[in-house]
PDB file of C-alpha atoms in Angstrom:
ATOM      1  CA  MET A  87      88.641 -67.925  38.285  1.00  0.00           C
ATOM      2  CA  SER A  88      91.022 -69.611  35.719  1.00  0.00           C
ATOM      3  CA  GLU A  89      94.087 -67.892  34.450  1.00  0.00           C
ATOM      4  CA  GLN A  90      94.238 -65.634  31.333  1.00  0.00           C
ATOM      5  CA  GLN A  91      93.440 -67.321  28.068  1.00  0.00           C
ATOM      6  CA  PRO A  92      96.135 -66.451  25.374  1.00  0.00           C
ATOM      7  CA  ALA A  93      93.463 -66.383  22.629  1.00  0.00           C
ATOM      8  CA  ALA A  94      92.069 -63.131  23.816  1.00  0.00           C
ATOM      9  CA  SER A  95      94.218 -60.257  22.683  1.00  0.00           C
ATOM     10  CA  ILE A  96      94.353 -57.241  24.895  1.00  0.00           C
ATOM     11  CA  ARG A  97      96.274 -53.914  25.025  1.00  0.00           C
ATOM     12  CA  MET A  98      96.703 -51.133  27.742  1.00  0.00           C
ATOM     13  CA  GLU A  99      95.414 -47.643  27.082  1.00  0.00           C
ATOM     14  CA  ALA A 100      95.466 -44.320  28.811  1.00  0.00           C
ATOM     15  CA  LEU A 101      92.408 -42.407  28.263  1.00  0.00           C
ATOM     16  CA  VAL A 102      93.946 -39.020  29.132  1.00  0.00           C
ATOM     17  CA  PRO A 103      97.620 -38.001  28.707  1.00  0.00           C
ATOM     18  CA  HIS A 104      98.505 -37.318  32.228  1.00  0.00           C
ATOM     19  CA  LEU A 105      97.681 -41.006  33.172  1.00  0.00           C
ATOM     20  CA  GLN A 106      99.970 -42.351  30.400  1.00  0.00           C
ATOM     21  CA  GLU A 107     102.810 -43.157  32.899  1.00  0.00           C
ATOM     22  CA  ALA A 108     100.361 -44.765  35.386  1.00  0.00           C
ATOM     23  CA  ALA A 109      98.942 -46.770  32.448  1.00  0.00           C
ATOM     24  CA  ALA A 110     102.464 -47.868  31.400  1.00  0.00           C
ATOM     25  CA  ARG A 111     103.005 -49.305  35.078  1.00  0.00           C
ATOM     26  CA  TRP A 112      99.844 -51.287  34.783  1.00  0.00           C
ATOM     27  CA  ALA A 113     100.992 -52.604  31.411  1.00  0.00           C
ATOM     28  CA  GLN A 114     104.422 -53.609  32.637  1.00  0.00           C
ATOM     29  CA  ARG A 115     102.953 -55.334  35.696  1.00  0.00           C
ATOM     30  CA  LEU A 116     100.307 -57.136  33.558  1.00  0.00           C
ATOM     31  CA  GLU A 117     102.704 -57.657  30.635  1.00  0.00           C
ATOM     32  CA  LEU A 118     100.471 -55.988  28.215  1.00  0.00           C
ATOM     33  CA  PRO A 119     101.469 -53.915  25.030  1.00  0.00           C
ATOM     34  CA  MET A 120     100.594 -50.250  24.994  1.00  0.00           C
ATOM     35  CA  ALA A 121      99.800 -50.374  21.213  1.00  0.00           C
ATOM     36  CA  GLY A 122      98.800 -52.700  18.493  1.00  0.00           C
ATOM     37  CA  ALA A 123      95.756 -54.678  17.254  1.00  0.00           C
ATOM     38  CA  ALA A 124      93.563 -56.011  20.129  1.00  0.00           C
ATOM     39  CA  GLY A 125      90.180 -57.452  20.633  1.00  0.00           C
ATOM     40  CA  PHE A 126      89.992 -55.825  24.276  1.00  0.00           C
ATOM     41  CA  ALA A 127      91.590 -52.901  26.127  1.00  0.00           C
ATOM     42  CA  LEU A 128      92.327 -52.373  29.564  1.00  0.00           C
ATOM     43  CA  GLN A 129      91.942 -48.528  29.915  1.00  0.00           C
ATOM     44  CA  LEU A 130      92.966 -46.069  32.673  1.00  0.00           C
ATOM     45  CA  GLY A 131      90.938 -43.011  32.858  1.00  0.00           C
ATOM     46  CA  GLU A 132      89.619 -40.531  35.290  1.00  0.00           C
ATOM     47  CA  ALA A 133      86.842 -42.804  36.499  1.00  0.00           C
ATOM     48  CA  GLY A 134      89.500 -45.616  37.135  1.00  0.00           C
ATOM     49  CA  LEU A 135      90.655 -48.739  35.568  1.00  0.00           C
ATOM     50  CA  GLN A 136      88.326 -50.362  33.288  1.00  0.00           C
ATOM     51  CA  LEU A 137      87.984 -53.331  30.632  1.00  0.00           C
ATOM     52  CA  VAL A 138      86.349 -52.787  27.323  1.00  0.00           C
ATOM     53  CA  GLU A 139      85.810 -54.881  24.226  1.00  0.00           C
ATOM     54  CA  LEU A 140      86.771 -52.956  21.268  1.00  0.00           C
ATOM     55  CA  GLY A 141      84.544 -52.764  18.139  1.00  0.00           C
ATOM     56  CA  PRO A 142      81.193 -51.177  17.007  1.00  0.00           C
ATOM     57  CA  GLN A 143      78.913 -53.634  18.571  1.00  0.00           C
ATOM     58  CA  ALA A 144      80.779 -54.022  21.844  1.00  0.00           C
ATOM     59  CA  PRO A 145      79.068 -53.456  25.249  1.00  0.00           C
ATOM     60  CA  GLY A 146      80.204 -50.601  27.476  1.00  0.00           C
ATOM     61  CA  PRO A 147      83.322 -50.624  29.833  1.00  0.00           C
ATOM     62  CA  MET A 148      83.321 -52.769  33.039  1.00  0.00           C
ATOM     63  CA  ARG A 149      85.098 -51.414  36.119  1.00  0.00           C
ATOM     64  CA  VAL A 150      84.915 -52.097  39.803  1.00  0.00           C
ATOM     65  CA  ASP A 151      82.797 -49.421  41.608  1.00  0.00           C
ATOM     66  CA  PHE A 152      81.823 -49.736  45.158  1.00  0.00           C
ATOM     67  CA  VAL A 153      80.765 -46.232  45.753  1.00  0.00           C
ATOM     68  CA  GLU A 154      78.098 -45.833  43.059  1.00  0.00           C
ATOM     69  CA  GLY A 155      75.762 -47.874  40.740  1.00  0.00           C
ATOM     70  CA  ALA A 156      74.513 -51.460  41.340  1.00  0.00           C
ATOM     71  CA  VAL A 157      76.873 -52.227  44.173  1.00  0.00           C
ATOM     72  CA  ALA A 158      75.879 -49.150  46.168  1.00  0.00           C
ATOM     73  CA  HIS A 159      72.102 -49.702  45.388  1.00  0.00           C
ATOM     74  CA  ARG A 160      72.486 -53.266  46.887  1.00  0.00           C
ATOM     75  CA  ARG A 161      74.295 -51.884  49.911  1.00  0.00           C
ATOM     76  CA  LEU A 162      71.532 -49.468  50.627  1.00  0.00           C
ATOM     77  CA  PHE A 163      68.435 -51.365  49.577  1.00  0.00           C
ATOM     78  CA  GLY A 164      69.457 -54.993  49.073  1.00  0.00           C
ATOM     79  CA  GLY A 165      68.004 -56.534  52.382  1.00  0.00           C
ATOM     80  CA  GLY A 166      70.880 -56.294  54.749  1.00  0.00           C
ATOM     81  CA  SER A 167      71.344 -59.527  56.831  1.00  0.00           C
ATOM     82  CA  GLY A 168      68.252 -60.761  55.196  1.00  0.00           C
ATOM     83  CA  GLN A 169      69.942 -61.558  52.078  1.00  0.00           C
ATOM     84  CA  MET A 170      70.364 -65.185  51.128  1.00  0.00           C
ATOM     85  CA  ILE A 171      74.225 -64.920  50.955  1.00  0.00           C
ATOM     86  CA  ALA A 172      74.339 -63.493  54.448  1.00  0.00           C
ATOM     87  CA  LYS A 173      72.232 -66.452  55.705  1.00  0.00           C
ATOM     88  CA  ALA A 174      74.419 -68.791  53.771  1.00  0.00           C
ATOM     89  CA  VAL A 175      77.656 -67.694  55.531  1.00  0.00           C
ATOM     90  CA  GLY A 176      76.097 -67.670  58.967  1.00  0.00           C
ATOM     91  CA  VAL A 177      75.494 -63.918  59.629  1.00  0.00           C
ATOM     92  CA  GLN A 178      73.002 -63.690  62.564  1.00  0.00           C
ATOM     93  CA  PRO A 179      72.516 -61.427  65.571  1.00  0.00           C
ATOM     94  CA  GLY A 180      75.948 -61.172  67.288  1.00  0.00           C
ATOM     95  CA  VAL A 181      77.679 -63.273  64.816  1.00  0.00           C
ATOM     96  CA  ARG A 182      79.821 -61.744  61.899  1.00  0.00           C
ATOM     97  CA  PRO A 183      82.128 -64.562  60.720  1.00  0.00           C
ATOM     98  CA  HIS A 184      85.586 -64.027  59.282  1.00  0.00           C
ATOM     99  CA  VAL A 185      85.044 -65.042  55.671  1.00  0.00           C
ATOM    100  CA  LEU A 186      87.460 -66.013  52.856  1.00  0.00           C
ATOM    101  CA  ASP A 187      86.060 -65.281  49.362  1.00  0.00           C
ATOM    102  CA  ALA A 188      88.331 -67.549  47.483  1.00  0.00           C
ATOM    103  CA  THR A 189      86.878 -66.816  43.948  1.00  0.00           C
ATOM    104  CA  ALA A 190      86.479 -62.937  44.414  1.00  0.00           C
ATOM    105  CA  GLY A 191      85.870 -61.886  40.806  1.00  0.00           C
ATOM    106  CA  LEU A 192      84.553 -58.270  40.926  1.00  0.00           C
ATOM    107  CA  GLY A 193      84.304 -58.303  44.768  1.00  0.00           C
ATOM    108  CA  ARG A 194      80.458 -57.730  44.896  1.00  0.00           C
ATOM    109  CA  ASP A 195      79.625 -60.667  47.339  1.00  0.00           C
ATOM    110  CA  ALA A 196      82.598 -59.907  49.493  1.00  0.00           C
ATOM    111  CA  PHE A 197      81.489 -56.247  49.691  1.00  0.00           C
ATOM    112  CA  VAL A 198      78.076 -57.247  50.693  1.00  0.00           C
ATOM    113  CA  LEU A 199      79.565 -59.250  53.565  1.00  0.00           C
ATOM    114  CA  ALA A 200      81.927 -56.469  54.548  1.00  0.00           C
ATOM    115  CA  SER A 201      79.049 -54.075  54.604  1.00  0.00           C
ATOM    116  CA  LEU A 202      77.168 -56.269  57.161  1.00  0.00           C
ATOM    117  CA  GLY A 203      80.389 -56.135  59.474  1.00  0.00           C
ATOM    118  CA  CYS A 204      82.271 -59.321  58.437  1.00  0.00           C
ATOM    119  CA  GLU A 205      86.016 -59.310  58.041  1.00  0.00           C
ATOM    120  CA  VAL A 206      86.627 -60.502  54.445  1.00  0.00           C
ATOM    121  CA  ASP A 207      89.824 -61.779  52.768  1.00  0.00           C
ATOM    122  CA  LEU A 208      89.461 -62.178  48.920  1.00  0.00           C
ATOM    123  CA  ILE A 209      91.559 -64.126  46.521  1.00  0.00           C
ATOM    124  CA  GLU A 210      91.576 -63.547  42.714  1.00  0.00           C
ATOM    125  CA  ARG A 211      93.848 -65.405  40.551  1.00  0.00           C
ATOM    126  CA  GLN A 212      93.045 -63.867  37.094  1.00  0.00           C
ATOM    127  CA  PRO A 213      95.431 -60.904  36.777  1.00  0.00           C
ATOM    128  CA  LEU A 214      93.219 -58.698  34.927  1.00  0.00           C
ATOM    129  CA  ILE A 215      90.323 -59.150  37.099  1.00  0.00           C
ATOM    130  CA  GLY A 216      92.583 -58.796  40.151  1.00  0.00           C
ATOM    131  CA  ALA A 217      93.785 -55.543  38.755  1.00  0.00           C
ATOM    132  CA  LEU A 218      90.353 -54.199  38.349  1.00  0.00           C
ATOM    133  CA  LEU A 219      89.464 -55.259  41.879  1.00  0.00           C
ATOM    134  CA  GLU A 220      92.559 -53.854  43.498  1.00  0.00           C
ATOM    135  CA  GLU A 221      92.174 -50.420  41.762  1.00  0.00           C
ATOM    136  CA  GLY A 222      88.537 -50.299  42.784  1.00  0.00           C
ATOM    137  CA  LEU A 223      89.284 -51.018  46.397  1.00  0.00           C
ATOM    138  CA  GLN A 224      91.845 -48.311  46.283  1.00  0.00           C
ATOM    139  CA  ARG A 225      89.486 -45.673  44.909  1.00  0.00           C
ATOM    140  CA  ALA A 226      86.660 -46.780  47.402  1.00  0.00           C
ATOM    141  CA  ALA A 227      89.173 -46.415  50.427  1.00  0.00           C
ATOM    142  CA  GLY A 228      88.945 -42.572  49.970  1.00  0.00           C
ATOM    143  CA  ASP A 229      85.132 -42.342  49.995  1.00  0.00           C
ATOM    144  CA  ALA A 230      83.732 -41.164  53.427  1.00  0.00           C
ATOM    145  CA  GLN A 231      80.973 -43.781  53.640  1.00  0.00           C
ATOM    146  CA  VAL A 232      82.431 -46.765  51.851  1.00  0.00           C
ATOM    147  CA  GLY A 233      85.963 -46.529  53.155  1.00  0.00           C
ATOM    148  CA  ALA A 234      85.168 -48.053  56.482  1.00  0.00           C
ATOM    149  CA  ILE A 235      83.652 -50.936  54.698  1.00  0.00           C
ATOM    150  CA  VAL A 236      86.572 -51.689  52.243  1.00  0.00           C
ATOM    151  CA  ALA A 237      88.903 -51.529  55.142  1.00  0.00           C
ATOM    152  CA  ARG A 238      87.464 -54.867  56.144  1.00  0.00           C
ATOM    153  CA  MET A 239      88.457 -56.324  52.737  1.00  0.00           C
ATOM    154  CA  ARG A 240      91.891 -57.577  52.219  1.00  0.00           C
ATOM    155  CA  LEU A 241      92.797 -58.817  48.700  1.00  0.00           C
ATOM    156  CA  LYS A 242      95.323 -61.539  47.916  1.00  0.00           C
ATOM    157  CA  LEU A 243      96.345 -62.234  44.209  1.00  0.00           C
ATOM    158  CA  GLY A 244      97.191 -65.621  43.200  1.00  0.00           C
ATOM    159  CA  ASN A 245      95.946 -69.340  43.056  1.00  0.00           C
ATOM    160  CA  ALA A 246      93.505 -69.823  45.713  1.00  0.00           C
ATOM    161  CA  ILE A 247      94.342 -73.609  45.999  1.00  0.00           C
ATOM    162  CA  ALA A 248      97.881 -72.902  46.742  1.00  0.00           C
ATOM    163  CA  LEU A 249      97.239 -69.902  49.027  1.00  0.00           C
ATOM    164  CA  MET A 250      94.759 -71.909  51.210  1.00  0.00           C
ATOM    165  CA  ALA A 251      97.259 -74.772  51.441  1.00  0.00           C
ATOM    166  CA  ASP A 252      99.836 -72.372  52.784  1.00  0.00           C
ATOM    167  CA  TRP A 253      97.496 -70.174  54.797  1.00  0.00           C
ATOM    168  CA  GLN A 254      99.214 -67.862  57.267  1.00  0.00           C
ATOM    169  CA  GLY A 255      97.403 -66.855  60.430  1.00  0.00           C
ATOM    170  CA  ASP A 256      94.032 -67.740  61.872  1.00  0.00           C
ATOM    171  CA  ALA A 257      91.953 -69.885  59.629  1.00  0.00           C
ATOM    172  CA  PRO A 258      88.884 -68.207  58.210  1.00  0.00           C
ATOM    173  CA  GLN A 259      85.667 -69.492  59.779  1.00  0.00           C
ATOM    174  CA  VAL A 260      83.848 -69.485  56.547  1.00  0.00           C
ATOM    175  CA  ILE A 261      85.108 -70.051  53.023  1.00  0.00           C
ATOM    176  CA  TYR A 262      82.846 -68.699  50.105  1.00  0.00           C
ATOM    177  CA  LEU A 263      83.294 -70.127  46.539  1.00  0.00           C
ATOM    178  CA  ASP A 264      81.623 -68.971  43.417  1.00  0.00           C
ATOM    179  CA  PRO A 265      83.354 -70.990  40.472  1.00  0.00           C
ATOM    180  CA  MET A 266      82.687 -70.181  36.980  1.00  0.00           C
ATOM    181  CA  PHE A 267      80.210 -72.709  35.703  1.00  0.00           C
ATOM    182  CA  PRO A 268      80.415 -73.751  31.959  1.00  0.00           C
ATOM    183  CA  HIS A 269      76.596 -74.239  31.436  1.00  0.00           C
ATOM    184  CA  ARG A 270      74.882 -70.964  32.505  1.00  0.00           C
ATOM    185  CA  ASP A 271      71.396 -69.968  31.625  1.00  0.00           C
ATOM    186  CA  LYS A 272      71.094 -68.116  28.273  1.00  0.00           C
ATOM    187  CA  SER A 273      70.120 -64.991  30.092  1.00  0.00           C
ATOM    188  CA  ALA A 274      73.305 -64.977  32.074  1.00  0.00           C
ATOM    189  CA  LEU A 275      75.475 -65.482  28.898  1.00  0.00           C
ATOM    190  CA  VAL A 276      74.261 -62.094  27.501  1.00  0.00           C
ATOM    191  CA  LYS A 277      75.427 -60.166  30.583  1.00  0.00           C
ATOM    192  CA  LYS A 278      77.981 -57.561  29.749  1.00  0.00           C
ATOM    193  CA  GLU A 279      80.348 -58.943  32.419  1.00  0.00           C
ATOM    194  CA  MET A 280      80.159 -62.419  31.157  1.00  0.00           C
ATOM    195  CA  ARG A 281      80.859 -61.307  27.538  1.00  0.00           C
ATOM    196  CA  LEU A 282      83.832 -59.289  28.687  1.00  0.00           C
ATOM    197  CA  PHE A 283      85.308 -61.828  31.038  1.00  0.00           C
ATOM    198  CA  ARG A 284      84.682 -65.184  29.593  1.00  0.00           C
ATOM    199  CA  PRO A 285      87.669 -64.909  27.075  1.00  0.00           C
ATOM    200  CA  PHE A 286      89.986 -64.353  30.019  1.00  0.00           C
ATOM    201  CA  VAL A 287      88.586 -66.386  32.916  1.00  0.00           C
ATOM    202  CA  GLY A 288      87.201 -69.440  31.115  1.00  0.00           C
ATOM    203  CA  ASP A 289      85.710 -72.023  33.454  1.00  0.00           C
ATOM    204  CA  ASP A 290      86.959 -73.579  36.643  1.00  0.00           C
ATOM    205  CA  PRO A 291      87.633 -77.250  35.872  1.00  0.00           C
ATOM    206  CA  ASP A 292      89.632 -77.437  39.241  1.00  0.00           C
ATOM    207  CA  ALA A 293      86.494 -76.638  41.271  1.00  0.00           C
ATOM    208  CA  PRO A 294      86.724 -80.036  43.081  1.00  0.00           C
ATOM    209  CA  ALA A 295      90.277 -79.182  44.224  1.00  0.00           C
ATOM    210  CA  LEU A 296      89.199 -75.728  45.227  1.00  0.00           C
ATOM    211  CA  LEU A 297      86.315 -77.316  47.443  1.00  0.00           C
ATOM    212  CA  ALA A 298      88.792 -79.813  48.904  1.00  0.00           C
ATOM    213  CA  ALA A 299      91.328 -77.077  49.877  1.00  0.00           C
ATOM    214  CA  ALA A 300      88.475 -74.989  51.337  1.00  0.00           C
ATOM    215  CA  LEU A 301      87.117 -77.860  53.358  1.00  0.00           C
ATOM    216  CA  ALA A 302      90.707 -78.411  54.791  1.00  0.00           C
ATOM    217  CA  LEU A 303      91.197 -74.832  55.857  1.00  0.00           C
ATOM    218  CA  ALA A 304      87.834 -73.452  57.059  1.00  0.00           C
ATOM    219  CA  SER A 305      87.159 -73.743  60.525  1.00  0.00           C
ATOM    220  CA  HIS A 306      83.284 -73.631  60.542  1.00  0.00           C
ATOM    221  CA  ARG A 307      81.735 -74.101  57.067  1.00  0.00           C
ATOM    222  CA  VAL A 308      82.193 -73.756  53.398  1.00  0.00           C
ATOM    223  CA  VAL A 309      79.605 -72.103  51.119  1.00  0.00           C
ATOM    224  CA  VAL A 310      79.440 -72.746  47.410  1.00  0.00           C
ATOM    225  CA  LYS A 311      77.323 -70.721  45.197  1.00  0.00           C
ATOM    226  CA  ARG A 312      75.955 -72.447  42.171  1.00  0.00           C
ATOM    227  CA  PRO A 313      73.321 -71.894  39.340  1.00  0.00           C
ATOM    228  CA  ARG A 314      69.958 -73.314  40.840  1.00  0.00           C
ATOM    229  CA  LYS A 315      69.847 -76.402  38.593  1.00  0.00           C
ATOM    230  CA  ALA A 316      73.712 -77.134  38.437  1.00  0.00           C
ATOM    231  CA  PRO A 317      75.077 -80.314  39.869  1.00  0.00           C
ATOM    232  CA  ILE A 318      76.958 -80.140  43.221  1.00  0.00           C
ATOM    233  CA  ILE A 319      80.736 -80.034  42.762  1.00  0.00           C
ATOM    234  CA  GLU A 320      82.319 -83.394  42.688  1.00  0.00           C
ATOM    235  CA  GLY A 321      83.569 -84.508  46.095  1.00  0.00           C
ATOM    236  CA  ALA A 322      82.199 -84.027  49.551  1.00  0.00           C
ATOM    237  CA  ARG A 323      78.454 -83.578  49.755  1.00  0.00           C
ATOM    238  CA  PRO A 324      76.938 -80.449  51.203  1.00  0.00           C
ATOM    239  CA  GLY A 325      74.995 -80.735  54.364  1.00  0.00           C
ATOM    240  CA  TYR A 326      72.190 -78.676  53.009  1.00  0.00           C
ATOM    241  CA  ALA A 327      71.306 -75.927  50.608  1.00  0.00           C
ATOM    242  CA  LEU A 328      69.532 -72.564  50.305  1.00  0.00           C
ATOM    243  CA  GLU A 329      67.782 -72.172  47.090  1.00  0.00           C
ATOM    244  CA  GLY A 330      66.744 -68.932  45.167  1.00  0.00           C
ATOM    245  CA  LYS A 331      65.153 -68.175  41.832  1.00  0.00           C
ATOM    246  CA  SER A 332      68.250 -68.473  39.876  1.00  0.00           C
ATOM    247  CA  SER A 333      71.032 -69.493  42.370  1.00  0.00           C
ATOM    248  CA  ARG A 334      71.479 -71.804  45.319  1.00  0.00           C
ATOM    249  CA  TYR A 335      74.066 -71.913  48.163  1.00  0.00           C
ATOM    250  CA  ASP A 336      75.588 -75.553  48.937  1.00  0.00           C
ATOM    251  CA  ILE A 337      76.514 -75.390  52.508  1.00  0.00           C
ATOM    252  CA  TYR A 338      79.108 -77.790  54.029  1.00  0.00           C
ATOM    253  CA  PRO A 339      78.925 -77.258  57.866  1.00  0.00           C
ATOM    254  CA  LEU A 340      81.973 -78.201  59.911  1.00  0.00           C
ATOM    255  CA  LYS A 341      81.129 -76.552  63.282  1.00  0.00           C
ATOM    256  CA  LYS A 342      78.241 -74.360  64.627  1.00  0.00           C
ATOM    257  CA  LEU A 343      78.885 -70.633  64.370  1.00  0.00           C
ATOM    258  CA  LYS A 344      78.282 -68.681  67.478  1.00  0.00           C
TER     259      LYS A 344
END
């Protein structure tokens, strides 16, 4: 995801007095004011860190929650290793590849793969989204059921292209990319998270460079998630694709997973 856009004004808020000091630390780290007019707020409350649009017609807050809500439902009832993303990255009996999710976002796809037993590195370069994800992982680490899953998730903050070029340690077997796409279906545009995040993350004009960096690092395959009717990313052509109702996975095979 791309770096924060200066046009979107945002301030830091503590929702309860005893979290004021912790909120001030987030504000200092993210270089956010603690007061003043703004269109958005990053808030710290009892439920964790959340991003909210300010105003009477604004949607509700967005936070990263791996313990309850939609992510928990998908973990329990989402289809396990039969899910398309699992097939795309090569999950199969006896095979749980080491995956790098280089466009982590809210971490949902990475969490699905970690819940299936994959070791997952995550990279997020947008500081606000990275903060939400980092804090959500910290909260989930203390949960009896989910803690073991997020222990398989390791978050890195920074530019994915640079981090992949200077990767330390064993190369990930699979690199997963889900770049922001500028022409999403109208139904996706009205989603709360798109409305909240689009002013900050923009699109990913460097997707071709991201793909090239991933192909240079991955040992076995690169997987790119796209809207079903979107063109492939400029550059190398995928070997094949898995297609669903609204999305598809372009797969660039390098070596057989086993």
